[in-house]
Amino acid sequence: MRVNLLHPANGVPRVAVNGDRAFGDLGMESLYAAMAADDQIVLESVRTILPATVVDPEVIRHRQAVLADCCAHPAVIRKLFEISVEPTRIQRWPVGVGRRSGGKLMLALQPLTDLITCLRRLRALCEQHAALFSSPGLSDLMTTVIERFDDDYLDAVEATLATLYFEHGVHIGAGLGTGNKITNIVLREPIRPRRGRFGLDRRSGRAFEPIEDPEARSNPGLNPVKQLKDRALIDVAEVVSYAADHVHDFFLRLRTELAFYIGCLNLRDRLTQVGLPTCLPAIHAAGTPRLRCTGLRDITLSLAADRAVIGNDVDADTRSLLVVTGANNGGKSTFLRSLGAAQLMMQCGMFVIADSFESDIRDGVFTHFVTDEDRTMAHGKLVDELVRMRSIVDRIGPNSLLLCNESFASTSERDASRIAAPLIDALVDAGVKIVFVTHLYEFAHQRDQATHSTDLFLRAGHLPNGSRTFHITPGTPEPGSHADEIFRQVFDRAGGSRQPG
């Protein structure tokens, strides 16, 4: 039975192709840790689900609806998660070679009996709370559990399992085939002893005893009755083991999918405690570049600061290239990470840290961030940047998102501009959306003068005294990195603190 909390029942979602460095560059490890809240099961789930961002709007909206239900009734979802975890911890043994037939059956019976008890608990919870949920994912799950695992069905299963302990002996039907080989083995319901007056057994006196073979005394495997019994019980043990595997796999899928939503609840609780907003993004199909947000925060900074941080507003609808310039330490890299993380979280079906957010779906997110010098000295930093960019170009699709942070800053401004300009022209023309954080004034100025209708220029704000506002606002590129302001600020402070001699 499928769970379908992560996607509708009508197919498997199409997954985006993201860059190898994207999740690391965007600080998603801190997101994993916050969602897990020291729960290893949740951590494993989010590590599996989040990197597999989807590109189907229907799937994303399906997850958003389930998440909205989870946020509305978190206590019920956490209880449902607890019930899903318990069956996956039931001790099970391999029903394999080397065990007696009766032993194999006993090893399979007890786990399945315990799993049926868990199904009863699950159905009881669904019956109690099904009316609370409106999302197709949770509603369909609870309806299916209630209908498939009603009392009549579970009672019949438990009665059958009780019969398989064979308290009244094993009743087997079989025939003889070619060469007197046993064929058509059928396990029948055991004949219960008929009790007469005073509890005496009224069994028929008819019976069959095989001719005793002297060799069977030293080798029990030659006993024809034992052979018949073993073959029948082995088949039954395999059926019971298969049934237990089926139920166990259902609970395992339920646990994995619920763990993702438990992680979302954990993250929401932590963000709410420090006064940070969350919202479910508006999804736009691929085709036209869309990006509009208010109060967008970076997930890494928000979790590290553990307090409210400054958000940014952006209106970049129909824009394919965003060039971000401005003062050092003004929040440009933080803004870049916030955009990338929000895109990934949106395409996982999660909320984002913003007052509002809407974007079109991208087939992949790639990052080209400045890195440390190559410690092996195999090649210089510029060569390393070019190699990484070539790897991105080889994999990136025409509807992807590329985030560049100080790319090609390891060479002169003129050479860097000569590298960046044709590369960005080609990628934008191919349909790639690019957010380019840079200090390359020559490149940014020339691009601004070209007045491309799909370009948007943003600038990190600063006050006349050099202090940073950490707001990213529309603005044309400015020459310099504003290091002179930092110089004056530091040395004026130092000079003001001197005492007259």
Short mmCIF file of C-alpha atoms in Angstrom, two decimals:
data_model
loop_
_atom_site.label_atom_id
_atom_site.label_comp_id
_atom_site.label_asym_id
_atom_site.label_seq_id
_atom_site.Cartn_x
_atom_site.Cartn_y
_atom_site.Cartn_z
CA MET A 1 0.00 0.00 0.00
CA ARG A 2 1.39 3.39 -1.01
CA VAL A 3 1.54 6.32 1.39
CA ASN A 4 1.44 9.27 -1.08
CA LEU A 5 2.23 12.06 1.36
CA LEU A 6 5.05 13.36 -0.86
CA HIS A 7 3.33 13.11 -4.23
CA PRO A 8 -0.06 12.18 -5.68
CA ALA A 9 -0.83 8.58 -6.50
CA ASN A 10 -0.78 9.11 -10.26
CA GLY A 11 2.95 8.75 -10.91
CA VAL A 12 6.50 9.43 -9.73
CA PRO A 13 7.58 13.10 -9.64
CA ARG A 14 10.26 14.43 -11.98
CA VAL A 15 13.38 15.43 -10.05
CA ALA A 16 15.60 18.44 -10.73
CA VAL A 17 19.29 18.13 -11.57
CA ASN A 18 21.14 20.28 -9.03
CA GLY A 19 24.80 21.19 -8.88
CA ASP A 20 27.12 19.05 -6.76
CA ARG A 21 28.11 22.03 -4.59
CA ALA A 22 24.72 23.73 -4.37
CA PHE A 23 23.54 22.40 -1.02
CA GLY A 24 26.95 22.90 0.60
CA ASP A 25 27.43 26.44 -0.73
CA LEU A 26 23.94 27.44 0.39
CA GLY A 27 24.47 26.17 3.94
CA MET A 28 21.80 23.49 3.86
CA GLU A 29 23.63 21.39 6.46
CA SER A 30 22.43 23.81 9.13
CA LEU A 31 18.90 23.37 7.76
CA TYR A 32 19.19 19.58 8.05
CA ALA A 33 20.34 19.85 11.66
CA ALA A 34 17.54 22.27 12.61
CA MET A 35 14.90 20.05 11.02
CA ALA A 36 16.26 16.88 12.64
CA ALA A 37 16.38 18.31 16.18
CA ASP A 38 18.68 15.40 17.18
CA ASP A 39 16.34 12.76 15.74
CA GLN A 40 18.37 10.42 13.52
CA ILE A 41 15.28 9.14 11.68
CA VAL A 42 14.24 12.66 10.72
CA LEU A 43 17.81 13.52 9.72
CA GLU A 44 18.05 10.55 7.37
CA SER A 45 14.70 11.44 5.83
CA VAL A 46 15.47 15.10 5.12
CA ARG A 47 18.92 14.21 3.78
CA THR A 48 17.19 11.98 1.26
CA ILE A 49 14.16 14.09 0.34
CA LEU A 50 15.51 17.66 0.23
CA PRO A 51 18.24 17.12 -2.40
CA ALA A 52 15.65 15.51 -4.70
CA THR A 53 13.88 18.79 -5.49
CA VAL A 54 10.93 18.30 -7.83
CA VAL A 55 9.90 20.26 -10.90
CA ASP A 56 6.20 19.35 -11.07
CA PRO A 57 3.93 22.15 -9.76
CA GLU A 58 1.23 19.62 -8.83
CA VAL A 59 3.64 17.70 -6.61
CA ILE A 60 4.83 20.87 -4.86
CA ARG A 61 1.26 21.99 -4.21
CA HIS A 62 0.41 18.48 -2.99
CA ARG A 63 3.20 18.72 -0.39
CA GLN A 64 2.22 22.27 0.56
CA ALA A 65 -1.33 21.11 1.29
CA VAL A 66 -0.07 18.26 3.48
CA LEU A 67 2.32 20.64 5.26
CA ALA A 68 -0.51 23.10 5.92
CA ASP A 69 -2.50 20.28 7.55
CA CYS A 70 0.55 19.30 9.60
CA CYS A 71 1.06 22.86 10.84
CA ALA A 72 -2.63 23.11 11.76
CA HIS A 73 -2.59 19.86 13.79
CA PRO A 74 1.02 19.18 14.83
CA ALA A 75 0.16 17.04 17.88
CA VAL A 76 -1.78 14.52 15.76
CA ILE A 77 1.02 14.34 13.17
CA ARG A 78 3.63 13.73 15.86
CA LYS A 79 1.48 10.95 17.32
CA LEU A 80 1.06 9.45 13.85
CA PHE A 81 4.84 9.56 13.44
CA GLU A 82 5.35 7.77 16.77
CA ILE A 83 3.02 4.98 15.66
CA SER A 84 4.87 4.66 12.34
CA VAL A 85 8.25 4.36 14.08
CA GLU A 86 7.30 1.55 16.47
CA PRO A 87 6.74 -1.20 13.83
CA THR A 88 10.11 -0.51 12.19
CA ARG A 89 11.78 -1.41 15.49
CA ILE A 90 10.11 -4.80 15.84
CA GLN A 91 12.76 -7.50 16.00
CA ARG A 92 12.66 -9.69 12.93
CA TRP A 93 14.81 -12.68 12.01
CA PRO A 94 15.69 -13.96 8.56
CA VAL A 95 13.56 -16.96 7.67
CA GLY A 96 16.33 -18.56 5.68
CA VAL A 97 18.32 -21.68 5.05
CA GLY A 98 19.51 -23.82 7.92
CA ARG A 99 16.44 -23.63 10.15
CA ARG A 100 13.85 -26.31 10.78
CA SER A 101 10.56 -25.75 9.01
CA GLY A 102 8.66 -25.29 12.27
CA GLY A 103 11.27 -22.87 13.55
CA LYS A 104 11.09 -20.79 10.40
CA LEU A 105 7.35 -20.47 10.77
CA MET A 106 7.58 -19.45 14.43
CA LEU A 107 10.17 -16.77 13.60
CA ALA A 108 7.82 -15.30 11.00
CA LEU A 109 4.61 -15.46 13.04
CA GLN A 110 5.49 -13.28 16.02
CA PRO A 111 6.67 -10.20 14.06
CA LEU A 112 3.56 -10.29 11.87
CA THR A 113 1.35 -10.62 14.97
CA ASP A 114 3.05 -7.52 16.47
CA LEU A 115 2.65 -5.62 13.19
CA ILE A 116 -1.09 -6.34 13.16
CA THR A 117 -1.30 -4.79 16.63
CA CYS A 118 0.40 -1.67 15.23
CA LEU A 119 -2.09 -1.55 12.37
CA ARG A 120 -4.91 -1.51 14.93
CA ARG A 121 -3.34 1.49 16.67
CA LEU A 122 -2.86 3.26 13.37
CA ARG A 123 -6.45 2.68 12.29
CA ALA A 124 -7.78 3.86 15.66
CA LEU A 125 -5.84 7.13 15.36
CA CYS A 126 -7.06 7.64 11.80
CA GLU A 127 -10.68 7.04 12.81
CA GLN A 128 -10.36 9.54 15.63
CA HIS A 129 -8.78 12.39 13.67
CA ALA A 130 -9.55 11.86 9.96
CA ALA A 131 -12.12 14.68 9.91
CA LEU A 132 -9.44 17.23 10.84
CA PHE A 133 -7.53 16.98 7.57
CA SER A 134 -8.42 18.38 4.16
CA SER A 135 -5.26 17.76 2.10
CA PRO A 136 -5.55 14.94 -0.46
CA GLY A 137 -2.41 13.29 0.90
CA LEU A 138 -3.50 12.90 4.52
CA SER A 139 -7.20 12.45 3.75
CA ASP A 140 -6.55 9.61 1.28
CA LEU A 141 -4.10 7.95 3.66
CA MET A 142 -6.52 7.93 6.56
CA THR A 143 -9.47 6.82 4.44
CA THR A 144 -7.44 3.94 3.02
CA VAL A 145 -6.25 2.80 6.44
CA ILE A 146 -9.76 2.92 7.88
CA GLU A 147 -11.30 0.99 4.98
CA ARG A 148 -8.61 -1.63 4.49
CA PHE A 149 -7.85 -2.42 8.11
CA ASP A 150 -11.27 -2.60 9.72
CA ASP A 151 -11.96 -4.90 12.68
CA ASP A 152 -13.38 -7.73 10.59
CA TYR A 153 -10.27 -7.90 8.44
CA LEU A 154 -7.78 -7.66 11.31
CA ASP A 155 -9.75 -10.18 13.40
CA ALA A 156 -9.64 -12.64 10.50
CA VAL A 157 -5.90 -12.16 10.07
CA GLU A 158 -5.22 -12.68 13.78
CA ALA A 159 -7.43 -15.80 13.81
CA THR A 160 -5.47 -17.21 10.89
CA LEU A 161 -2.16 -16.47 12.59
CA ALA A 162 -3.38 -18.16 15.78
CA THR A 163 -4.28 -21.24 13.72
CA LEU A 164 -0.75 -21.40 12.34
CA TYR A 165 0.62 -22.26 15.78
CA PHE A 166 -1.03 -25.69 15.14
CA GLU A 167 -2.11 -26.43 18.68
CA HIS A 168 -4.24 -29.27 17.34
CA GLY A 169 -1.71 -30.67 14.90
CA VAL A 170 -0.98 -30.08 11.23
CA HIS A 171 -3.59 -31.04 8.66
CA ILE A 172 -2.09 -31.48 5.19
CA GLY A 173 -3.49 -32.70 1.90
CA ALA A 174 -1.23 -34.10 -0.81
CA GLY A 175 -1.09 -36.50 -3.72
CA LEU A 176 1.36 -38.83 -5.41
CA GLY A 177 2.91 -38.02 -8.73
CA THR A 178 5.28 -39.78 -11.06
CA GLY A 179 7.58 -42.14 -9.21
CA ASN A 180 5.43 -41.83 -6.11
CA LYS A 181 6.75 -38.33 -5.49
CA ILE A 182 4.67 -36.07 -3.25
CA THR A 183 2.74 -33.44 -5.23
CA ASN A 184 -0.08 -30.93 -4.78
CA ILE A 185 0.72 -30.18 -1.13
CA VAL A 186 -2.09 -28.21 0.50
CA LEU A 187 -2.13 -27.01 4.08
CA ARG A 188 -5.64 -27.33 5.49
CA GLU A 189 -7.27 -25.91 8.54
CA PRO A 190 -6.41 -28.14 11.49
CA ILE A 191 -9.12 -30.49 12.66
CA ARG A 192 -10.15 -29.45 16.12
CA PRO A 193 -10.77 -32.36 18.52
CA ARG A 194 -14.45 -33.04 19.12
CA ARG A 195 -15.18 -33.36 22.80
CA GLY A 196 -17.91 -35.70 24.00
CA ARG A 197 -19.44 -36.04 27.39
CA PHE A 198 -17.01 -35.43 30.27
CA GLY A 199 -14.54 -33.85 27.85
CA LEU A 200 -13.42 -37.13 26.24
CA ASP A 201 -12.04 -36.99 22.69
CA ARG A 202 -14.50 -38.41 20.14
CA ARG A 203 -12.09 -38.65 17.24
CA SER A 204 -12.67 -41.25 14.60
CA GLY A 205 -10.64 -44.39 15.02
CA ARG A 206 -9.51 -44.26 11.40
CA ALA A 207 -5.82 -43.49 10.99
CA PHE A 208 -2.83 -44.12 8.75
CA GLU A 209 0.65 -45.02 9.90
CA PRO A 210 3.55 -45.12 7.44
CA ILE A 211 5.65 -48.24 7.35
CA GLU A 212 8.61 -47.67 9.60
CA ASP A 213 11.85 -47.49 7.64
CA PRO A 214 14.92 -48.61 9.62
CA GLU A 215 17.06 -46.02 7.84
CA ALA A 216 14.75 -43.22 9.03
CA ARG A 217 15.80 -43.89 12.62
CA SER A 218 19.33 -42.69 11.91
CA ASN A 219 18.28 -40.10 9.31
CA PRO A 220 14.98 -38.34 10.19
CA GLY A 221 15.06 -36.56 6.84
CA LEU A 222 14.04 -39.82 5.20
CA ASN A 223 10.77 -39.92 7.14
CA PRO A 224 8.08 -39.35 4.46
CA VAL A 225 5.62 -37.76 6.90
CA LYS A 226 8.27 -35.33 8.13
CA GLN A 227 9.19 -34.50 4.54
CA LEU A 228 5.57 -33.75 3.79
CA LYS A 229 5.19 -31.59 6.90
CA ASP A 230 8.44 -29.71 6.30
CA ARG A 231 7.56 -28.82 2.72
CA ALA A 232 4.14 -27.55 3.75
CA LEU A 233 5.43 -25.49 6.68
CA ILE A 234 8.28 -23.97 4.68
CA ASP A 235 5.80 -22.68 2.11
CA VAL A 236 3.62 -21.24 4.87
CA ALA A 237 6.64 -19.63 6.57
CA GLU A 238 7.58 -17.90 3.33
CA VAL A 239 4.04 -16.56 2.87
CA VAL A 240 3.91 -15.27 6.45
CA SER A 241 7.37 -13.72 6.08
CA TYR A 242 6.32 -12.04 2.82
CA ALA A 243 3.20 -10.62 4.51
CA ALA A 244 5.32 -9.28 7.38
CA ASP A 245 7.72 -7.69 4.87
CA HIS A 246 4.79 -6.04 3.11
CA VAL A 247 3.37 -4.52 6.31
CA HIS A 248 6.83 -3.53 7.54
CA ASP A 249 7.62 -1.78 4.25
CA PHE A 250 4.35 0.17 4.48
CA PHE A 251 5.25 1.45 7.95
CA LEU A 252 8.79 2.23 6.79
CA ARG A 253 7.48 4.37 3.92
CA LEU A 254 5.01 6.03 6.26
CA ARG A 255 7.78 6.76 8.75
CA THR A 256 10.11 8.21 6.09
CA GLU A 257 7.50 10.50 4.56
CA LEU A 258 6.13 11.66 7.91
CA ALA A 259 9.69 12.34 9.10
CA PHE A 260 10.03 15.01 6.41
CA TYR A 261 6.97 16.84 7.75
CA ILE A 262 8.14 16.38 11.34
CA GLY A 263 11.35 18.10 10.26
CA CYS A 264 9.31 20.98 8.85
CA LEU A 265 7.41 21.27 12.15
CA ASN A 266 10.68 21.28 14.10
CA LEU A 267 12.07 24.04 11.88
CA ARG A 268 8.90 26.11 12.14
CA ASP A 269 8.92 25.86 15.94
CA ARG A 270 12.51 27.07 16.12
CA LEU A 271 11.94 29.97 13.72
CA THR A 272 8.76 31.01 15.50
CA GLN A 273 10.58 31.17 18.82
CA VAL A 274 12.89 33.90 17.47
CA GLY A 275 10.16 35.79 15.64
CA LEU A 276 11.04 34.86 12.05
CA PRO A 277 8.22 34.65 9.50
CA THR A 278 7.49 31.67 7.27
CA CYS A 279 5.24 31.41 4.23
CA LEU A 280 4.21 28.86 1.65
CA PRO A 281 5.48 30.17 -1.70
CA ALA A 282 3.33 30.83 -4.74
CA ILE A 283 4.37 28.41 -7.48
CA HIS A 284 4.69 29.44 -11.13
CA ALA A 285 5.23 26.98 -13.94
CA ALA A 286 8.45 27.12 -15.93
CA GLY A 287 8.54 29.34 -18.98
CA THR A 288 8.65 32.97 -17.83
CA PRO A 289 11.17 34.14 -15.20
CA ARG A 290 9.30 34.98 -12.02
CA LEU A 291 10.72 36.17 -8.70
CA ARG A 292 9.06 38.39 -6.14
CA CYS A 293 9.54 38.35 -2.37
CA THR A 294 9.21 40.48 0.73
CA GLY A 295 11.18 40.04 3.93
CA LEU A 296 13.34 37.21 2.53
CA ARG A 297 15.88 35.92 5.08
CA ASP A 298 18.85 33.59 4.76
CA ILE A 299 18.26 30.26 6.50
CA THR A 300 21.90 29.85 7.56
CA LEU A 301 22.15 33.31 9.14
CA SER A 302 18.72 32.96 10.76
CA LEU A 303 19.66 29.68 12.44
CA ALA A 304 23.13 30.84 13.44
CA ALA A 305 21.96 34.18 14.88
CA ASP A 306 19.00 32.52 16.59
CA ARG A 307 17.23 35.87 16.50
CA ALA A 308 15.37 38.06 14.04
CA VAL A 309 17.48 39.13 11.05
CA ILE A 310 16.96 41.74 8.36
CA GLY A 311 14.92 40.69 5.35
CA ASN A 312 15.03 41.89 1.75
CA ASP A 313 12.35 42.75 -0.80
CA VAL A 314 12.86 41.98 -4.48
CA ASP A 315 10.66 42.36 -7.54
CA ALA A 316 12.42 40.58 -10.41
CA ASP A 317 9.53 39.31 -12.51
CA THR A 318 10.57 38.72 -16.15
CA ARG A 319 14.23 39.29 -15.20
CA SER A 320 16.79 36.65 -16.20
CA LEU A 321 19.94 38.30 -14.82
CA LEU A 322 20.29 39.90 -11.39
CA VAL A 323 23.62 41.70 -10.88
CA VAL A 324 24.34 42.51 -7.23
CA THR A 325 27.10 45.02 -6.42
CA GLY A 326 27.95 47.31 -3.54
CA ALA A 327 29.88 47.60 -0.34
CA ASN A 328 31.97 44.85 1.21
CA ASN A 329 30.25 43.09 4.10
CA GLY A 330 26.97 44.63 3.01
CA GLY A 331 24.96 41.42 2.82
CA LYS A 332 25.38 40.50 -0.86
CA SER A 333 26.48 36.88 -0.25
CA THR A 334 23.81 36.47 2.42
CA PHE A 335 21.18 37.68 -0.02
CA LEU A 336 22.47 35.28 -2.68
CA ARG A 337 22.25 32.33 -0.29
CA SER A 338 18.75 33.35 0.78
CA LEU A 339 17.53 33.25 -2.83
CA GLY A 340 19.11 29.87 -3.54
CA ALA A 341 17.91 28.26 -0.31
CA ALA A 342 14.38 29.61 -0.83
CA GLN A 343 14.27 28.15 -4.34
CA LEU A 344 15.38 24.73 -3.10
CA MET A 345 12.99 24.78 -0.13
CA MET A 346 10.11 25.84 -2.37
CA GLN A 347 10.75 22.96 -4.78
CA CYS A 348 10.80 20.52 -1.85
CA GLY A 349 7.30 21.66 -0.93
CA MET A 350 8.47 23.50 2.18
CA PHE A 351 7.79 26.97 3.49
CA VAL A 352 10.48 29.64 3.13
CA ILE A 353 11.71 32.26 5.58
CA ALA A 354 9.98 35.34 4.21
CA ASP A 355 6.82 37.37 4.53
CA SER A 356 5.96 36.36 0.96
CA PHE A 357 7.74 34.54 -1.84
CA GLU A 358 6.89 33.50 -5.37
CA SER A 359 9.05 32.08 -8.12
CA ASP A 360 8.97 29.96 -11.23
CA ILE A 361 10.16 26.37 -11.06
CA ARG A 362 13.73 25.70 -12.14
CA ASP A 363 15.10 22.41 -13.48
CA GLY A 364 18.21 22.73 -11.32
CA VAL A 365 20.13 25.03 -8.98
CA PHE A 366 23.88 25.47 -9.53
CA THR A 367 26.41 27.52 -7.57
CA HIS A 368 29.79 28.99 -8.48
CA PHE A 369 31.15 30.44 -5.26
CA VAL A 370 34.62 31.73 -4.47
CA THR A 371 36.74 29.03 -2.81
CA ASP A 372 40.09 28.75 -1.03
CA GLU A 373 43.32 28.29 -2.93
CA ASP A 374 44.00 24.78 -4.24
CA ARG A 375 46.17 23.25 -1.48
CA THR A 376 47.61 20.62 -3.83
CA MET A 377 49.04 23.43 -6.01
CA ALA A 378 47.91 21.45 -9.06
CA HIS A 379 46.73 24.69 -10.65
CA GLY A 380 45.99 28.30 -9.75
CA LYS A 381 42.77 29.73 -8.43
CA LEU A 382 41.59 31.10 -11.78
CA VAL A 383 42.09 27.73 -13.44
CA ASP A 384 40.10 26.13 -10.61
CA GLU A 385 37.27 28.60 -11.19
CA LEU A 386 37.26 27.90 -14.91
CA VAL A 387 37.27 24.14 -14.37
CA ARG A 388 34.31 24.39 -12.00
CA MET A 389 32.45 26.67 -14.40
CA ARG A 390 33.05 24.27 -17.27
CA SER A 391 31.62 21.44 -15.16
CA ILE A 392 28.52 23.55 -14.51
CA VAL A 393 28.09 24.46 -18.19
CA ASP A 394 28.32 20.77 -19.13
CA ARG A 395 25.43 19.88 -16.79
CA ILE A 396 23.23 22.95 -16.54
CA GLY A 397 19.91 22.95 -18.36
CA PRO A 398 18.15 25.78 -20.22
CA ASN A 399 15.70 26.34 -17.36
CA SER A 400 18.14 26.24 -14.43
CA LEU A 401 19.24 28.79 -11.83
CA LEU A 402 22.92 29.76 -11.53
CA LEU A 403 24.17 31.58 -8.44
CA CYS A 404 27.61 33.21 -8.78
CA ASN A 405 29.43 34.67 -5.79
CA GLU A 406 32.51 36.75 -6.74
CA SER A 407 33.25 34.56 -9.74
CA PHE A 408 36.57 35.22 -11.51
CA ALA A 409 37.72 37.64 -8.80
CA SER A 410 41.08 35.85 -8.77
CA THR A 411 42.27 37.68 -11.89
CA SER A 412 42.38 41.31 -13.00
CA GLU A 413 39.12 43.15 -13.43
CA ARG A 414 39.62 43.56 -17.18
CA ASP A 415 40.40 39.87 -17.76
CA ALA A 416 37.55 38.80 -15.48
CA SER A 417 35.12 40.99 -17.42
CA ARG A 418 36.28 39.47 -20.69
CA ILE A 419 35.58 36.00 -19.28
CA ALA A 420 32.28 36.79 -17.60
CA ALA A 421 30.55 38.85 -20.31
CA PRO A 422 30.30 36.28 -23.14
CA LEU A 423 29.64 33.45 -20.70
CA ILE A 424 26.69 35.23 -19.11
CA ASP A 425 25.36 36.32 -22.51
CA ALA A 426 25.32 32.71 -23.70
CA LEU A 427 23.70 31.31 -20.56
CA VAL A 428 20.99 33.98 -20.41
CA ASP A 429 20.23 33.50 -24.08
CA ALA A 430 19.84 29.76 -23.39
CA GLY A 431 17.20 30.45 -20.72
CA VAL A 432 19.30 30.18 -17.56
CA LYS A 433 18.41 32.58 -14.74
CA ILE A 434 21.57 34.04 -13.15
CA VAL A 435 22.16 35.92 -9.92
CA PHE A 436 25.66 37.42 -10.16
CA VAL A 437 27.25 38.93 -7.04
CA THR A 438 30.38 40.78 -8.08
CA HIS A 439 32.94 43.53 -7.49
CA LEU A 440 33.71 43.66 -11.22
CA TYR A 441 32.65 47.25 -11.83
CA GLU A 442 33.76 47.30 -15.46
CA PHE A 443 31.61 44.29 -16.31
CA ALA A 444 28.61 45.53 -14.28
CA HIS A 445 28.86 49.06 -15.73
CA GLN A 446 29.06 47.85 -19.33
CA ARG A 447 26.13 45.50 -18.79
CA ASP A 448 24.12 48.33 -17.22
CA GLN A 449 24.88 50.63 -20.15
CA ALA A 450 23.67 47.97 -22.59
CA THR A 451 20.17 48.31 -21.05
CA HIS A 452 19.00 44.73 -21.42
CA SER A 453 15.31 44.56 -20.56
CA THR A 454 15.80 41.27 -18.71
CA ASP A 455 18.52 42.64 -16.37
CA LEU A 456 18.02 43.92 -12.84
CA PHE A 457 20.78 45.69 -10.94
CA LEU A 458 20.78 45.56 -7.16
CA ARG A 459 23.12 47.16 -4.67
CA ALA A 460 24.07 46.53 -1.06
CA GLY A 461 23.12 49.63 0.92
CA HIS A 462 25.40 51.78 3.06
CA LEU A 463 25.12 55.07 4.89
CA PRO A 464 27.33 58.13 4.27
CA ASN A 465 29.44 57.26 7.33
CA GLY A 466 30.22 53.85 5.85
CA SER A 467 27.97 51.73 8.09
CA ARG A 468 26.04 48.96 6.32
CA THR A 469 22.26 48.76 6.16
CA PHE A 470 22.30 45.10 4.99
CA HIS A 471 19.42 45.93 2.66
CA ILE A 472 19.63 45.01 -1.01
CA THR A 473 17.85 47.57 -3.14
CA PRO A 474 17.70 48.43 -6.86
CA GLY A 475 20.62 50.59 -7.90
CA THR A 476 23.19 51.08 -10.64
CA PRO A 477 26.72 49.74 -10.07
CA GLU A 478 29.18 51.99 -8.22
CA PRO A 479 32.95 51.97 -8.69
CA GLY A 480 35.12 50.66 -5.85
CA SER A 481 34.43 48.35 -2.95
CA HIS A 482 33.96 51.21 -0.43
CA ALA A 483 37.12 50.18 1.36
CA ASP A 484 37.94 53.88 1.77
CA GLU A 485 34.86 54.24 4.00
CA ILE A 486 36.02 51.39 6.19
CA PHE A 487 39.49 52.94 6.35
CA ARG A 488 38.15 56.31 7.49
CA GLN A 489 35.79 54.67 9.97
CA VAL A 490 38.55 52.64 11.60
CA PHE A 491 41.21 55.30 11.72
CA ASP A 492 38.88 58.14 12.71
CA ARG A 493 37.77 56.01 15.64
CA ALA A 494 41.37 55.28 16.53
CA GLY A 495 42.32 58.94 16.26
CA GLY A 496 39.39 60.07 18.35
CA SER A 497 40.42 57.81 21.18
CA ARG A 498 43.90 59.34 21.56
CA GLN A 499 44.56 61.53 24.57
CA PRO A 500 46.35 64.83 24.00
CA GLY A 501 50.00 64.65 24.99
#
